[in-house]
Each structure stands twice: as structure tokens, then as C-alpha cells.
Coordinates of C-alpha atoms in Angstrom, one line a residue:
Chain A
G5 CA 15.5 9.1 52.1
A6 CA 14.9 11.3 49.1
V7 CA 13.6 14.7 49.9
V8 CA 11.9 17.2 47.7
S9 CA 11.7 20.7 49.0
Q10 CA 9.0 23.0 47.7
H11 CA 8.8 26.7 48.3
P12 CA 6.8 28.7 49.2
S13 CA 4.3 26.6 51.2
W14 CA 1.7 29.3 50.7
V15 CA 1.5 32.6 48.8
I16 CA -1.1 35.3 48.4
C17 CA -0.8 37.5 45.3
K18 CA -2.8 40.1 43.5
S19 CA -4.5 39.4 40.2
G20 CA -2.2 40.2 37.3
T21 CA 1.0 39.4 39.1
S22 CA 3.3 36.4 38.6
V23 CA 4.3 33.9 41.2
K24 CA 7.2 31.5 41.1
I25 CA 7.2 28.1 42.9
E26 CA 10.4 26.2 43.4
C27 CA 10.8 22.5 43.6
R28 CA 14.2 21.2 44.7
S29 CA 15.5 17.6 45.0
L30 CA 17.8 17.8 48.0
D31 CA 19.8 14.6 48.0
F32 CA 19.3 13.2 44.5
Q33 CA 19.3 14.2 40.9
A34 CA 15.9 14.5 39.3
T35 CA 15.9 14.5 35.5
T36 CA 12.2 14.5 35.6
M37 CA 9.8 16.4 37.8
F38 CA 6.1 16.5 37.7
W39 CA 3.8 19.4 38.5
Y40 CA 0.3 18.7 39.8
R41 CA -2.6 21.0 40.7
Q42 CA -5.3 20.1 43.2
F43 CA -8.5 22.1 43.6
P44 CA -10.3 21.9 46.9
K45 CA -11.7 18.5 47.6
Q46 CA -10.5 17.1 44.3
S47 CA -7.8 14.8 43.1
L48 CA -4.3 15.7 41.9
M49 CA -4.2 16.5 38.2
L50 CA -1.0 16.4 36.3
M51 CA -0.2 19.8 34.7
A52 CA 3.1 19.1 33.1
T53 CA 6.2 17.0 33.1
S54 CA 9.4 18.9 33.5
N55 CA 12.6 17.5 31.9
E56 CA 16.0 18.8 32.8
G57 CA 17.5 20.7 29.9
S58 CA 14.5 20.5 27.6
K59 CA 11.0 21.9 27.3
A60 CA 8.3 20.8 29.6
T61 CA 5.5 18.6 28.3
Y62 CA 2.1 20.0 29.2
E63 CA -1.1 18.1 29.6
Q64 CA -4.0 18.9 27.4
G65 CA -5.8 22.0 28.5
V66 CA -2.9 23.5 30.4
E67 CA -1.7 26.8 29.0
K68 CA 2.0 26.6 28.7
D69 CA 2.3 30.4 28.3
K70 CA 0.5 30.9 31.6
F71 CA 2.3 28.1 33.6
L72 CA 5.9 28.5 32.8
I73 CA 8.1 25.6 33.8
N74 CA 11.9 25.8 33.9
H75 CA 14.1 22.8 34.8
A76 CA 17.5 24.3 34.3
S77 CA 19.4 21.9 36.6
L78 CA 19.2 18.3 37.9
T79 CA 17.9 19.5 41.3
L80 CA 15.6 22.4 40.5
S81 CA 12.4 22.9 38.7
T82 CA 10.3 26.1 38.9
L83 CA 6.7 26.8 38.0
T84 CA 5.8 30.4 37.3
V85 CA 2.1 31.3 37.3
T86 CA 2.0 34.4 35.1
S87 CA -0.7 37.0 35.2
A88 CA -2.4 35.1 37.9
H89 CA -6.2 35.2 38.2
P90 CA -8.4 34.1 41.1
E91 CA -9.3 30.9 39.2
D92 CA -5.6 30.0 39.4
S93 CA -6.0 29.7 43.2
S94 CA -5.2 26.1 44.0
F95 CA -2.8 23.8 45.7
Y96 CA 0.3 23.1 43.5
I97 CA 2.5 20.1 44.3
C98 CA 5.6 18.8 42.6
S99 CA 7.1 15.4 42.6
A100 CA 10.4 14.0 41.4
R101 CA 11.2 10.5 40.4
D102 CA 14.0 9.1 42.4
P103 CA 15.2 5.8 40.8
V104 CA 17.0 4.8 44.0
A105 CA 14.1 5.3 46.4
A106 CA 12.0 2.2 47.2
Y107 CA 8.9 3.9 46.2
G108 CA 10.1 5.9 43.2
Y109 CA 8.3 9.1 43.6
T110 CA 8.9 11.8 46.2
F111 CA 6.5 14.7 46.6
G112 CA 7.1 18.3 47.8
S113 CA 5.0 19.6 50.6
G114 CA 2.9 21.7 48.2
T115 CA 2.2 25.4 47.7
R116 CA -1.2 26.9 48.4
L117 CA -1.7 29.8 46.0
T118 CA -4.4 32.3 46.6
V119 CA -5.0 35.0 44.1
V120 CA -7.0 38.0 45.3
Chain B
A3 CA -5.2 4.4 29.2
Q4 CA -4.7 4.4 32.9
K5 CA -7.6 5.0 35.2
V6 CA -8.0 4.7 39.0
T7 CA -11.4 4.7 40.6
Q8 CA -12.2 5.3 44.2
V9 CA -15.9 5.0 44.5
Q10 CA -16.0 6.0 48.2
T11 CA -15.9 9.8 48.4
E12 CA -16.2 10.1 52.1
I13 CA -16.3 7.6 54.9
S14 CA -16.9 8.2 58.6
V15 CA -16.1 5.7 61.3
V16 CA -16.0 5.7 65.0
E17 CA -12.6 5.3 66.6
K18 CA -11.3 1.7 66.9
E19 CA -13.5 0.5 64.1
D20 CA -11.9 -1.1 61.0
V21 CA -12.3 0.6 57.7
T22 CA -11.5 -0.5 54.1
L23 CA -10.9 1.9 51.3
D24 CA -11.5 0.6 47.9
C25 CA -9.5 1.1 44.8
V26 CA -10.1 -0.2 41.3
Y27 CA -7.7 0.4 38.4
E28 CA -7.6 0.1 34.7
T29 CA -4.4 -0.3 32.6
R30 CA -3.3 -2.0 29.5
D31 CA 0.3 -2.4 30.8
T32 CA 1.3 -5.9 31.9
T33 CA 3.7 -4.4 34.4
Y34 CA 2.7 -1.5 36.5
Y35 CA 2.9 -0.1 40.1
L36 CA 0.1 0.8 42.5
F37 CA 0.4 3.2 45.3
W38 CA -1.5 4.6 48.3
Y39 CA -0.9 8.0 49.7
K40 CA -2.3 9.8 52.7
Q41 CA -3.0 13.5 52.5
P42 CA -3.6 15.1 55.9
P43 CA -5.2 18.5 56.2
S44 CA -1.7 20.2 55.9
G45 CA -1.7 19.0 52.3
E46 CA 1.5 17.1 51.9
L47 CA 1.4 13.6 50.4
V48 CA 2.6 10.8 52.7
F49 CA 3.7 7.7 50.9
L50 CA 2.1 4.5 52.3
I51 CA 2.9 1.7 49.9
R52 CA 4.0 0.8 46.5
R53 CA 3.1 -2.6 45.0
N54 CA 4.5 -4.2 41.8
S55 CA 1.9 -5.8 39.6
F56 CA 3.7 -9.1 39.8
D57 CA 3.5 -9.2 43.6
E58 CA 0.1 -10.2 44.7
Q59 CA 1.0 -10.9 48.3
N60 CA -1.0 -9.0 50.8
E61 CA 1.0 -6.7 53.0
I62 CA 0.6 -5.7 56.5
S63 CA 2.3 -2.8 58.2
G64 CA 1.1 -2.2 61.7
R65 CA -2.6 -1.3 61.6
Y66 CA -2.5 -0.9 57.8
S67 CA -3.0 -3.8 55.4
W68 CA -3.4 -4.0 51.6
N69 CA -5.2 -6.5 49.5
F70 CA -4.1 -6.7 45.9
Q71 CA -6.4 -8.7 43.6
K72 CA -5.2 -8.7 40.1
S73 CA -8.1 -10.7 38.9
T74 CA -10.5 -7.9 39.9
S75 CA -8.0 -5.1 39.3
S76 CA -8.4 -4.0 42.9
F77 CA -5.9 -2.7 45.5
N78 CA -7.9 -2.2 48.7
F79 CA -6.5 -0.6 51.8
T80 CA -7.7 -1.5 55.3
I81 CA -7.0 0.3 58.5
T82 CA -7.7 -1.7 61.7
A83 CA -8.6 -0.1 65.0
S84 CA -8.8 3.3 63.4
Q85 CA -7.6 6.4 65.3
V86 CA -8.4 10.0 65.0
V87 CA -5.0 10.7 63.5
D88 CA -6.0 8.5 60.5
S89 CA -8.4 11.2 59.4
A90 CA -7.2 12.4 56.0
V91 CA -7.8 12.0 52.3
Y92 CA -6.4 8.8 50.9
F93 CA -5.4 8.5 47.3
C94 CA -4.8 5.4 45.3
A95 CA -2.5 5.9 42.3
L96 CA -1.1 4.0 39.4
S97 CA 2.1 4.3 37.3
D98 CA 3.4 2.4 34.3
Q99 CA 6.3 0.0 34.4
T100 CA 8.9 2.5 33.3
G101 CA 8.2 4.8 36.2
A102 CA 9.2 7.6 33.9
N103 CA 5.7 8.8 33.6
N104 CA 3.5 10.4 36.1
L105 CA 1.2 8.9 38.6
F106 CA -2.5 8.6 37.8
F107 CA -4.5 9.4 40.9
G108 CA -7.9 8.3 42.0
T109 CA -10.3 11.0 43.2
G110 CA -9.5 10.2 46.8
T111 CA -11.5 9.0 49.8
R112 CA -11.9 11.4 52.7
L113 CA -11.8 9.4 56.0
T114 CA -13.1 10.9 59.2
V115 CA -12.5 9.0 62.4
I116 CA -14.8 10.2 65.1
P117 CA -13.5 10.0 68.6

């Protein structure tokens, strides 16, 4: 079945530094990928929609200059958290839409970011 | 606008009991998809089911069953003979007919199965 690989699975970084999270579709091409954020004991909230070859579409309230999304190929989307702060600590998870898959959406395994 | 409501924040049951997780949705679309996902403590999302809005047949998969009632906009999930491994957060989600848009998630129900 469709597989989305997300790396790293966890990362600890210092305040002020930047962190890049990768999301790869391994056996299918994903023209659209979604980035979600999940705070502890809360639901998944969409941050942005990543479209291959074009600018990402950000949800209201999400700072595009802080959460840089690049979707340069049909199999890779990256999310870079720039100048990270402790309040950015969260669980970030990507998903890709696989038109062939019976269920349509495949999720990465998530990245737990801790900013100290 | 799409909205998914899971009123049960946390549920605890004793092993082997049956448990039903409720999900109510709102949408203006005539065609849409409903999903259930399981999120164990490790964090990944495990797909459980997708249901097309035109298919109101109930579905059973092992100990899992789903009851889709379009008249009440509900898509409830029942686990029979619960097991400790069922302990997780369960999310109900909704997408529009195109599937090109994202999933709208409910707030999740944390299920704890006590041995």
C-alpha cells in the first residue's frame, strides 16, 4: 500500500534554531501534501496544504514565514520551522493524497518537536 | 463548512466490554467521505475505515463495526469485546467529495481499556 515516510520522528532543538521535517511518498506521486500540527491531547489541525511546484496554502493564523513549506518534487515536501520557540513544540504530521489507495489519504508517522 | 464533533473526550472500559464511540458531522456537501483513525501512544495515525456518503450500509471488520446514519449525520464506531491493545485516541474525520482537500478531524476520544 501507499507509504509516506516522515523524518525525523523526533527532534530536540534550541530556541532560535531552525528545524526541517521531511515527508516523502515512497511508492506514489503526491501532488498535494498536507501538514498538520497536534498539541498534546488535542486534535490535528491543518497548518497548510503543500502543492508540488507552487506555493503552499496556509490556514488562517499560521505564519508562512515561520513555517516554510517546500514541495519541489512529486515525492517530497518539507516543513521548516524557523527560529523555533518553545511554543512551537508539538507533534507535526504530514499526509498525502493517494488517488489509487482505497482510503485516499496516507499519513506519515509524525515528528515530535521539542524546543528548549 | 465542515465540522466533526466527538462529544466523548475520554472513555474507560473494562476489558471484554463493548464500547461505542460517537461521531456527528456537519457538511453542506452532498457527497463526502467519513473516516475513523486510531492514534496509539506512539503517535502515528492508523487508518480504520473510509465510508462514502452514498453508502449507508453498516460495516463490520472483526471486532470493529461502524454505524452510518445519514439522517442523524452520525458515524459511530463500536468495538466489541475490547482489549487492552485497543487503548488509543480515536479520531473521526470528514473530507469533501473531491478528496483534494484536507481532512477535518474531530477532537478525538481517548479510550482506555482496563485489564
